Amino acid sequence: MATTTMAETDASSMQTKTGTKYVYFFGGGKADGNGKMKDVLGGKGAGLAEMTNAGLPVPPGFTIQTEACREYMRRNAVSKDVDRQMEEALAHLEQLQGQKLGKGDNPLLVSVRSGAKFSMPGMMDTILNLGLNDESVEALAKRSDNPRFAADSYRRLIQMFGNVVLDIEKSAFDEVFDNKKKQKKAKLDTDLDAKALQEVIAEYKKVVKKHAGRDFPQDPHEQLVMARDAVFRSWNNDRAKHYRRINNISDDLGTAVNVQAMVFGNLGDTSATGVGFTRNPATGGKEFYGEFLLNAQGEDVVSGVRTPVHILELEKLMPDVYRQLRDITTRLEKHYKDMQDFEFTVQDGKLYMLQTRNGKRTGIAAVRVALQMVEEGLITKEEAIFRVEPNQLYDYLVPRLDEKGKIEVLTKGLPASPGAAVGQIYFTADDAVAAVHKDKKAKVILVRAETTPEDIHGMEVAKGILTSRGGMTSHAAVVTRGMGKCCVAGAGEIEVNEKTREMRVKGQTFKEADWISLDGTTGRVIKGKLDTLDPKSDDPELLKFMGWAEPFRKLGVRANADIPRDAIQARAFGAEGIGLCRTEHMFFGEEKIPHMRAMILANNEKDRRAALKKLLPMQRNDFIGVFRAMDGFPVTIRTLDPPLHEFLPRREELMVDIDMLPHYDARQKKSLVSKYRDYGVKAASDLKKALPALLSRVEQLHEFNPMLGHRGCRLGITYPEITEMQARAIFEAAVAVAKEGVKVHPEVMIPLTATLKEMANQGAIVKRVAEEVFKEKEKSVPYMVGTMIELPRAALVANEIAKEAEFFSFGTNDLTQTTFGFSRDDVNKVLPTYIAEGILKQDPFAVLDQEGVGQLVEMATERGRRTRSNLKVGICGEHGGEPQSVEFCHRTGLNYVSCSPFRVLTARLAAAQAAASDQLKVEGGRTK
Ligand code: PEP
Ligand code: MG
């Protein structure tokens, strides 16, 4: 297959004589489309075309392209051309197969599946066994000599069709099925015989009539048209929309629909169905990896309802099929030059390939597979750089369980997605979400028998997922790996009872909110709340991989870190300096906060200076720690920025306490003393005077809009002694460590400036104090004074500000806030609707709004450098660690990005990929 040449997508293949080509046929050894046409055919359709062209055993069929879906979304109907082309393709399929859809002794049955450009596992709808009706079910029974199989296929069709096409609740069918099992005293579904299933079919038809107000359609062509349109509609179901939002997939793409001749994995013990990977998707190990079920249909494997068997068992049961499968998948991997995720079915001993695509994998697996493939000569080092999504490197930073002391392993499941998770158990997605709503810091483990796409919101808030059923390719496993979240799947010894909110394992019962610990790397489920250990970022494979990527990188990568511990961590992850040290965060320590509060509450300069004097040595010590950790690298320290209310008691609470004070006994007064100790209250006898005084100061400081209020450089301008103290602490610390031999480069950063004069005012204080300290200590160090660009006005007059500022750092959190006029703390009230309505594609506080805020960044950079050609420019808002935003910063010619320590690796790779993409003229690792 490696020798097969691929036809390029060309414009003419998209056109028929009459207009758009909507339907692409595949079968009989050739296909209209090819593997490159993912935009048009979706991932699945492109894969089917490619496999067909390569001569693989693929059941024939046709793909209705994504444009038909987009049309359907626009007009609520498809054009006549789509119907006509679909009928022509169906006629072609019937001719090739020598069968008629749902007719005759050997009826053709088809599957109707969704398939978008980007894989969205289980989010959209599928219909199997289409073409069955009251007549063709008889023919199928005769032909397969298996009336039970025929009846089971038919009842599955009515159920799926009823649910997906006619919008009937699944439970309406489940009720019928469960009652029949009870009535027949059947334990398993498979215990129901053909006669019982025929009774189920009769009742299912009644369910359809009752809920949909019409009969189940007996005309196979009508079934096909209705199923196609339902699959188009499923592009816009809630879970698909939700999945696209999380994975940043555009709502405009639409899905293709694949109609394909059915093959049956449930014709008896010479039939099977399975899924697999050419390498281990969790670890990247080079091993044939997969699962199958004898006598089953595809959805039984993927949905995780039955726990499948390891693929190596297939060698014992069907050695020829196994060999053929190995051979085909090895060729597929060579052909696509990437790890493949494939689906197959064996019908009566004959192997069919249903799907292949590049497999999703963990970050650790992505790095390992990339390294292996370079060694195997499949790809170049340059291509390898693009085989890892920058966000995936987070997997190297996931924690492990701290296993000191005795631990009680309750059971072992499959290590579906690595890392560790410790949390309280919840049994439904809604309960998990409610727990997190109640307490933002709640650590939740979602425990389910199996997950389905409906659980996605619970999975998103959970720290980890535990399921009692399902394999490594079950829904839970695939989705959590994509989310980089710990998952243990198929822990069969656990009994989960969603109704009573309990799980039982090894004779013990666990209730809602009990603590457990999960190890997603080994599959162990451990009783109780273990500690977690920080991960290792010096894995040799990671270092080798980064060693290939890093030489391309142009952007510097720094970290936002406020305390020495975080600075040390950041340096270990490869940070080349600190891009933002938020000095107010240094005051959160227990011994510092009372002085900070005293400083804010002071209503005259003398008191303020007294409080600042106490803060000075503490702040100096913190700076010393950070400078030592960053020896040789620059450290950007921002002067005080926060809105003052963050450090004050809440006004309403204070009023209540004043009102209640006369009614309080000694014990209650004592508790008030400790509540207000940080505000200078020392004894109960102080309360009567101190609380009203505090209230009056709080009222003086009260602001209607603190984010736009007395914060940023406005603090240092109104209270210059604050900037003086901070500058003194910075330079005294710098000189002290310089005397130890540490190479120190402080960059003092003034927040929230909007005018040149603000910058000049604060810059002058910093420079004056620097000179004073250098003189006193008889030593000087190199330093710079610059500003944050966080206001649109600052971007507009950047050429002016750059006269005084030696560097700029974009505070894109505030810049996004002030450009959109969205409050960054309250935006979540509107954001979900904005995203659901497509008004915004992404959260602009997470992914930089290149179109709007980005313009200000570009403009300020250009204007600033017009004044000062060597102006150093960076970014330190949250966007500094987000891959698309990093790519934007690279394009805009910034000097560095700065992000939280845990995103440093991601930023390094994103920056390297952006530069490599320029230099190598490649996109996603392939030539542009
Ligand atoms: C910013 O506004 O982007 C920034 C980094 O500052 P802060 O988040 O502290 O306001
Ligand atoms: Mg800010």
mmCIF file of N, CA, C and O in Angstrom, residues 394-465:
data_model
loop_
_atom_site.group_PDB
_atom_site.id
_atom_site.type_symbol
_atom_site.label_atom_id
_atom_site.label_comp_id
_atom_site.label_asym_id
_atom_site.label_seq_id
_atom_site.Cartn_x
_atom_site.Cartn_y
_atom_site.Cartn_z
ATOM 1 N N TYR A 394 1.516 18.717 29.194
ATOM 2 C CA TYR A 394 1.000 18.774 30.565
ATOM 3 C C TYR A 394 1.025 17.384 31.215
ATOM 4 O O TYR A 394 1.200 17.266 32.424
ATOM 5 N N ASP A 395 0.886 16.338 30.397
ATOM 6 C CA ASP A 395 0.897 14.973 30.950
ATOM 7 C C ASP A 395 2.187 14.670 31.709
ATOM 8 O O ASP A 395 2.196 13.821 32.591
ATOM 9 N N TYR A 396 3.277 15.340 31.297
ATOM 10 C CA TYR A 396 4.538 15.102 32.026
ATOM 11 C C TYR A 396 4.500 15.746 33.403
ATOM 12 O O TYR A 396 5.355 15.511 34.233
ATOM 13 N N LEU A 397 3.532 16.595 33.578
ATOM 14 C CA LEU A 397 3.487 17.352 34.831
ATOM 15 C C LEU A 397 2.355 16.858 35.722
ATOM 16 O O LEU A 397 2.084 17.458 36.744
ATOM 17 N N VAL A 398 1.675 15.791 35.291
ATOM 18 C CA VAL A 398 0.571 15.323 36.140
ATOM 19 C C VAL A 398 1.140 14.655 37.385
ATOM 20 O O VAL A 398 2.202 14.033 37.353
ATOM 21 N N PRO A 399 0.437 14.777 38.472
ATOM 22 C CA PRO A 399 0.958 14.250 39.715
ATOM 23 C C PRO A 399 0.890 12.722 39.812
ATOM 24 O O PRO A 399 0.186 12.076 39.043
ATOM 25 N N ARG A 400 1.639 12.220 40.766
ATOM 26 C CA ARG A 400 1.570 10.791 41.108
ATOM 27 C C ARG A 400 1.078 10.678 42.539
ATOM 28 O O ARG A 400 1.141 11.644 43.295
ATOM 29 N N LEU A 401 0.630 9.490 42.890
ATOM 30 C CA LEU A 401 0.183 9.313 44.277
ATOM 31 C C LEU A 401 1.385 9.142 45.194
ATOM 32 O O LEU A 401 2.374 8.506 44.816
ATOM 33 N N ASP A 402 1.300 9.710 46.361
ATOM 34 C CA ASP A 402 2.344 9.535 47.363
ATOM 35 C C ASP A 402 1.996 8.283 48.152
ATOM 36 O O ASP A 402 1.018 8.264 48.896
ATOM 37 N N GLU A 403 2.798 7.226 47.972
ATOM 38 C CA GLU A 403 2.398 5.953 48.539
ATOM 39 C C GLU A 403 3.151 5.592 49.808
ATOM 40 O O GLU A 403 3.395 4.427 50.099
ATOM 41 N N LYS A 404 3.517 6.605 50.554
ATOM 42 C CA LYS A 404 4.176 6.344 51.847
ATOM 43 C C LYS A 404 3.152 5.665 52.758
ATOM 44 O O LYS A 404 1.974 5.981 52.722
ATOM 45 N N GLY A 405 3.636 4.748 53.583
ATOM 46 C CA GLY A 405 2.726 4.142 54.562
ATOM 47 C C GLY A 405 1.824 3.112 53.905
ATOM 48 O O GLY A 405 2.017 2.706 52.759
ATOM 49 N N LYS A 406 0.821 2.690 54.698
ATOM 50 C CA LYS A 406 -0.014 1.588 54.224
ATOM 51 C C LYS A 406 -1.134 2.135 53.339
ATOM 52 O O LYS A 406 -1.789 3.099 53.693
ATOM 53 N N ILE A 407 -1.311 1.487 52.204
ATOM 54 C CA ILE A 407 -2.453 1.902 51.391
ATOM 55 C C ILE A 407 -3.329 0.687 51.144
ATOM 56 O O ILE A 407 -2.842 -0.442 51.128
ATOM 57 N N GLU A 408 -4.608 0.927 50.979
ATOM 58 C CA GLU A 408 -5.511 -0.201 50.735
ATOM 59 C C GLU A 408 -6.017 -0.129 49.302
ATOM 60 O O GLU A 408 -6.831 0.718 48.947
ATOM 61 N N VAL A 409 -5.484 -1.052 48.476
ATOM 62 C CA VAL A 409 -5.936 -1.097 47.084
ATOM 63 C C VAL A 409 -7.261 -1.851 47.049
ATOM 64 O O VAL A 409 -7.336 -3.015 47.410
ATOM 65 N N LEU A 410 -8.300 -1.154 46.637
ATOM 66 C CA LEU A 410 -9.629 -1.773 46.623
ATOM 67 C C LEU A 410 -9.783 -2.717 45.440
ATOM 68 O O LEU A 410 -10.343 -3.795 45.543
ATOM 69 N N THR A 411 -9.285 -2.276 44.310
ATOM 70 C CA THR A 411 -9.367 -3.107 43.113
ATOM 71 C C THR A 411 -8.506 -2.481 42.027
ATOM 72 O O THR A 411 -7.958 -1.397 42.216
ATOM 73 N N LYS A 412 -8.389 -3.213 40.928
ATOM 74 C CA LYS A 412 -7.609 -2.686 39.817
ATOM 75 C C LYS A 412 -8.466 -2.684 38.563
ATOM 76 O O LYS A 412 -9.131 -3.670 38.260
ATOM 77 N N GLY A 413 -8.479 -1.570 37.876
ATOM 78 C CA GLY A 413 -9.173 -1.504 36.597
ATOM 79 C C GLY A 413 -8.158 -1.280 35.501
ATOM 80 O O GLY A 413 -6.959 -1.515 35.707
ATOM 81 N N LEU A 414 -8.601 -0.804 34.376
ATOM 82 C CA LEU A 414 -7.680 -0.557 33.272
ATOM 83 C C LEU A 414 -7.069 0.840 33.404
ATOM 84 O O LEU A 414 -7.771 1.793 33.739
ATOM 85 N N PRO A 415 -5.754 0.953 33.164
ATOM 86 C CA PRO A 415 -5.106 2.271 33.272
ATOM 87 C C PRO A 415 -5.436 3.111 32.048
ATOM 88 O O PRO A 415 -4.647 3.241 31.132
ATOM 89 N N ALA A 416 -6.622 3.687 32.041
ATOM 90 C CA ALA A 416 -7.144 4.272 30.803
ATOM 91 C C ALA A 416 -6.542 5.632 30.469
ATOM 92 O O ALA A 416 -6.385 5.967 29.310
ATOM 93 N N SER A 417 -6.224 6.423 31.480
ATOM 94 C CA SER A 417 -5.617 7.728 31.217
ATOM 95 C C SER A 417 -4.751 8.089 32.420
ATOM 96 O O SER A 417 -5.208 8.038 33.552
ATOM 97 N N PRO A 418 -3.472 8.442 32.182
ATOM 98 C CA PRO A 418 -2.505 8.482 33.274
ATOM 99 C C PRO A 418 -2.650 9.662 34.226
ATOM 100 O O PRO A 418 -3.414 10.580 33.985
ATOM 101 N N GLY A 419 -1.857 9.574 35.289
ATOM 102 C CA GLY A 419 -1.889 10.614 36.310
ATOM 103 C C GLY A 419 -2.571 10.080 37.562
ATOM 104 O O GLY A 419 -2.841 8.886 37.676
ATOM 105 N N ALA A 420 -2.777 10.968 38.500
ATOM 106 C CA ALA A 420 -3.415 10.567 39.746
ATOM 107 C C ALA A 420 -4.557 11.516 40.027
ATOM 108 O O ALA A 420 -4.522 12.676 39.632
ATOM 109 N N ALA A 421 -5.580 10.995 40.696
ATOM 110 C CA ALA A 421 -6.688 11.877 41.091
ATOM 111 C C ALA A 421 -7.155 11.441 42.463
ATOM 112 O O ALA A 421 -7.296 10.254 42.737
ATOM 113 N N VAL A 422 -7.341 12.410 43.317
ATOM 114 C CA VAL A 422 -7.826 12.140 44.667
ATOM 115 C C VAL A 422 -9.070 12.996 44.844
ATOM 116 O O VAL A 422 -9.045 14.203 44.562
ATOM 117 N N GLY A 423 -10.155 12.385 45.279
ATOM 118 C CA GLY A 423 -11.357 13.197 45.418
ATOM 119 C C GLY A 423 -12.514 12.453 46.044
ATOM 120 O O GLY A 423 -12.385 11.300 46.461
ATOM 121 N N GLN A 424 -13.638 13.169 46.119
ATOM 122 C CA GLN A 424 -14.852 12.598 46.707
ATOM 123 C C GLN A 424 -15.721 12.059 45.579
ATOM 124 O O GLN A 424 -15.822 12.679 44.520
ATOM 125 N N ILE A 425 -16.351 10.915 45.844
ATOM 126 C CA ILE A 425 -17.054 10.255 44.749
ATOM 127 C C ILE A 425 -18.471 10.790 44.567
ATOM 128 O O ILE A 425 -19.169 11.076 45.547
ATOM 129 N N TYR A 426 -18.846 10.941 43.308
ATOM 130 C CA TYR A 426 -20.217 11.302 42.935
ATOM 131 C C TYR A 426 -20.638 10.376 41.810
ATOM 132 O O TYR A 426 -19.805 9.951 41.024
ATOM 133 N N PHE A 427 -21.948 10.071 41.782
ATOM 134 C CA PHE A 427 -22.389 8.982 40.913
ATOM 135 C C PHE A 427 -23.122 9.424 39.655
ATOM 136 O O PHE A 427 -23.459 8.599 38.825
ATOM 137 N N THR A 428 -23.396 10.702 39.553
ATOM 138 C CA THR A 428 -23.974 11.182 38.284
ATOM 139 C C THR A 428 -23.236 12.462 37.894
ATOM 140 O O THR A 428 -22.684 13.157 38.759
ATOM 141 N N ALA A 429 -23.291 12.740 36.605
ATOM 142 C CA ALA A 429 -22.611 13.944 36.105
ATOM 143 C C ALA A 429 -23.233 15.183 36.749
ATOM 144 O O ALA A 429 -22.521 16.119 37.137
ATOM 145 N N ASP A 430 -24.553 15.180 36.907
ATOM 146 C CA ASP A 430 -25.213 16.356 37.499
ATOM 147 C C ASP A 430 -24.778 16.550 38.948
ATOM 148 O O ASP A 430 -24.538 17.681 39.392
ATOM 149 N N ASP A 431 -24.671 15.441 39.707
ATOM 150 C CA ASP A 431 -24.226 15.559 41.107
ATOM 151 C C ASP A 431 -22.799 16.101 41.177
ATOM 152 O O ASP A 431 -22.460 16.892 42.055
ATOM 153 N N ALA A 432 -21.963 15.639 40.240
ATOM 154 C CA ALA A 432 -20.564 16.103 40.231
ATOM 155 C C ALA A 432 -20.523 17.614 39.988
ATOM 156 O O ALA A 432 -19.820 18.355 40.681
ATOM 157 N N VAL A 433 -21.311 18.050 39.027
ATOM 158 C CA VAL A 433 -21.332 19.479 38.704
ATOM 159 C C VAL A 433 -21.883 20.277 39.897
ATOM 160 O O VAL A 433 -21.340 21.324 40.269
ATOM 161 N N ALA A 434 -22.932 19.737 40.531
ATOM 162 C CA ALA A 434 -23.528 20.443 41.678
ATOM 163 C C ALA A 434 -22.505 20.584 42.808
ATOM 164 O O ALA A 434 -22.421 21.637 43.461
ATOM 165 N N ALA A 435 -21.713 19.538 43.035
ATOM 166 C CA ALA A 435 -20.714 19.579 44.119
ATOM 167 C C ALA A 435 -19.698 20.690 43.850
ATOM 168 O O ALA A 435 -19.284 21.410 44.771
ATOM 169 N N VAL A 436 -19.315 20.832 42.597
ATOM 170 C CA VAL A 436 -18.312 21.850 42.264
ATOM 171 C C VAL A 436 -18.929 23.253 42.299
ATOM 172 O O VAL A 436 -18.272 24.219 42.665
ATOM 173 N N HIS A 437 -20.218 23.315 41.958
ATOM 174 C CA HIS A 437 -20.914 24.600 42.055
ATOM 175 C C HIS A 437 -20.963 25.072 43.500
ATOM 176 O O HIS A 437 -20.810 26.248 43.799
ATOM 177 N N LYS A 438 -21.203 24.098 44.386
ATOM 178 C CA LYS A 438 -21.342 24.420 45.803
ATOM 179 C C LYS A 438 -19.999 24.863 46.379
ATOM 180 O O LYS A 438 -19.921 25.805 47.151
ATOM 181 N N ASP A 439 -18.969 24.156 45.996
ATOM 182 C CA ASP A 439 -17.650 24.483 46.521
ATOM 183 C C ASP A 439 -16.670 24.417 45.352
ATOM 184 O O ASP A 439 -16.344 23.323 44.869
ATOM 185 N N LYS A 440 -16.205 25.582 44.926
ATOM 186 C CA LYS A 440 -15.352 25.641 43.732
ATOM 187 C C LYS A 440 -14.120 24.767 43.871
ATOM 188 O O LYS A 440 -13.554 24.286 42.899
ATOM 189 N N LYS A 441 -13.687 24.592 45.131
ATOM 190 C CA LYS A 441 -12.439 23.842 45.334
ATOM 191 C C LYS A 441 -12.693 22.344 45.501
ATOM 192 O O LYS A 441 -11.763 21.577 45.747
ATOM 193 N N ALA A 442 -13.970 21.927 45.432
ATOM 194 C CA ALA A 442 -14.296 20.516 45.656
ATOM 195 C C ALA A 442 -13.502 19.646 44.688
ATOM 196 O O ALA A 442 -13.322 19.991 43.521
ATOM 197 N N LYS A 443 -13.013 18.520 45.212
ATOM 198 C CA LYS A 443 -12.309 17.568 44.347
ATOM 199 C C LYS A 443 -13.252 16.399 44.119
ATOM 200 O O LYS A 443 -13.632 15.719 45.077
ATOM 201 N N VAL A 444 -13.617 16.198 42.888
ATOM 202 C CA VAL A 444 -14.670 15.248 42.585
ATOM 203 C C VAL A 444 -14.130 14.102 41.733
ATOM 204 O O VAL A 444 -13.356 14.320 40.811
ATOM 205 N N ILE A 445 -14.527 12.883 42.108
ATOM 206 C CA ILE A 445 -14.263 11.734 41.230
ATOM 207 C C ILE A 445 -15.625 11.244 40.751
ATOM 208 O O ILE A 445 -16.505 10.955 41.564
ATOM 209 N N LEU A 446 -15.794 11.181 39.459
ATOM 210 C CA LEU A 446 -17.063 10.720 38.912
ATOM 211 C C LEU A 446 -16.997 9.200 38.768
ATOM 212 O O LEU A 446 -16.110 8.676 38.094
ATOM 213 N N VAL A 447 -17.912 8.513 39.456
ATOM 214 C CA VAL A 447 -17.937 7.044 39.405
ATOM 215 C C VAL A 447 -19.188 6.626 38.642
ATOM 216 O O VAL A 447 -20.299 6.994 39.011
ATOM 217 N N ARG A 448 -19.000 5.888 37.568
ATOM 218 C CA ARG A 448 -20.130 5.457 36.740
ATOM 219 C C ARG A 448 -19.939 3.990 36.365
ATOM 220 O O ARG A 448 -18.802 3.511 36.313
ATOM 221 N N ALA A 449 -21.028 3.283 36.077
ATOM 222 C CA ALA A 449 -20.879 1.938 35.525
ATOM 223 C C ALA A 449 -20.150 2.090 34.189
ATOM 224 O O ALA A 449 -19.198 1.385 33.888
ATOM 225 N N GLU A 450 -20.606 3.019 33.400
ATOM 226 C CA GLU A 450 -19.921 3.365 32.156
ATOM 227 C C GLU A 450 -20.300 4.804 31.863
ATOM 228 O O GLU A 450 -21.359 5.262 32.315
ATOM 229 N N THR A 451 -19.474 5.518 31.115
ATOM 230 C CA THR A 451 -19.887 6.885 30.784
ATOM 231 C C THR A 451 -20.451 6.893 29.368
ATOM 232 O O THR A 451 -20.150 6.012 28.563
ATOM 233 N N THR A 452 -21.284 7.873 29.116
ATOM 234 C CA THR A 452 -21.809 8.070 27.766
ATOM 235 C C THR A 452 -21.589 9.549 27.442
ATOM 236 O O THR A 452 -21.275 10.331 28.343
ATOM 237 N N PRO A 453 -21.776 9.915 26.199
ATOM 238 C CA PRO A 453 -21.548 11.326 25.866
ATOM 239 C C PRO A 453 -22.396 12.289 26.706
ATOM 240 O O PRO A 453 -22.053 13.440 26.877
ATOM 241 N N GLU A 454 -23.503 11.781 27.269
ATOM 242 C CA GLU A 454 -24.323 12.673 28.108
ATOM 243 C C GLU A 454 -23.622 13.074 29.409
ATOM 244 O O GLU A 454 -24.083 13.968 30.117
ATOM 245 N N ASP A 455 -22.545 12.360 29.765
ATOM 246 C CA ASP A 455 -21.862 12.655 31.032
ATOM 247 C C ASP A 455 -20.789 13.717 30.894
ATOM 248 O O ASP A 455 -20.079 14.018 31.849
ATOM 249 N N ILE A 456 -20.665 14.285 29.721
ATOM 250 C CA ILE A 456 -19.484 15.106 29.427
ATOM 251 C C ILE A 456 -19.308 16.266 30.399
ATOM 252 O O ILE A 456 -18.194 16.578 30.814
ATOM 253 N N HIS A 457 -20.394 16.886 30.835
ATOM 254 C CA HIS A 457 -20.250 18.036 31.747
ATOM 255 C C HIS A 457 -19.710 17.601 33.104
ATOM 256 O O HIS A 457 -18.923 18.310 33.720
ATOM 257 N N GLY A 458 -20.090 16.412 33.557
ATOM 258 C CA GLY A 458 -19.566 15.894 34.824
ATOM 259 C C GLY A 458 -18.101 15.510 34.689
ATOM 260 O O GLY A 458 -17.297 15.700 35.600
ATOM 261 N N MET A 459 -17.755 14.973 33.526
ATOM 262 C CA MET A 459 -16.366 14.554 33.319
ATOM 263 C C MET A 459 -15.453 15.770 33.301
ATOM 264 O O MET A 459 -14.316 15.726 33.744
ATOM 265 N N GLU A 460 -16.000 16.837 32.796
ATOM 266 C CA GLU A 460 -15.203 18.052 32.683
ATOM 267 C C GLU A 460 -14.828 18.628 34.052
ATOM 268 O O GLU A 460 -13.718 19.099 34.247
ATOM 269 N N VAL A 461 -15.761 18.566 35.010
ATOM 270 C CA VAL A 461 -15.449 19.153 36.323
ATOM 271 C C VAL A 461 -14.711 18.176 37.236
ATOM 272 O O VAL A 461 -14.145 18.575 38.248
ATOM 273 N N ALA A 462 -14.737 16.877 36.871
ATOM 274 C CA ALA A 462 -14.151 15.878 37.767
ATOM 275 C C ALA A 462 -12.624 15.890 37.679
ATOM 276 O O ALA A 462 -12.051 16.251 36.659
ATOM 277 N N LYS A 463 -11.982 15.510 38.804
ATOM 278 C CA LYS A 463 -10.522 15.358 38.793
ATOM 279 C C LYS A 463 -10.154 14.042 38.132
ATOM 280 O O LYS A 463 -9.079 13.885 37.573
ATOM 281 N N GLY A 464 -11.041 13.054 38.297
ATOM 282 C CA GLY A 464 -10.769 11.748 37.722
ATOM 283 C C GLY A 464 -12.060 10.993 37.505
ATOM 284 O O GLY A 464 -13.105 11.351 38.055
ATOM 285 N N ILE A 465 -11.987 9.939 36.680
ATOM 286 C CA ILE A 465 -13.181 9.166 36.329
ATOM 287 C C ILE A 465 -12.897 7.695 36.645
ATOM 288 O O ILE A 465 -11.819 7.195 36.328
#
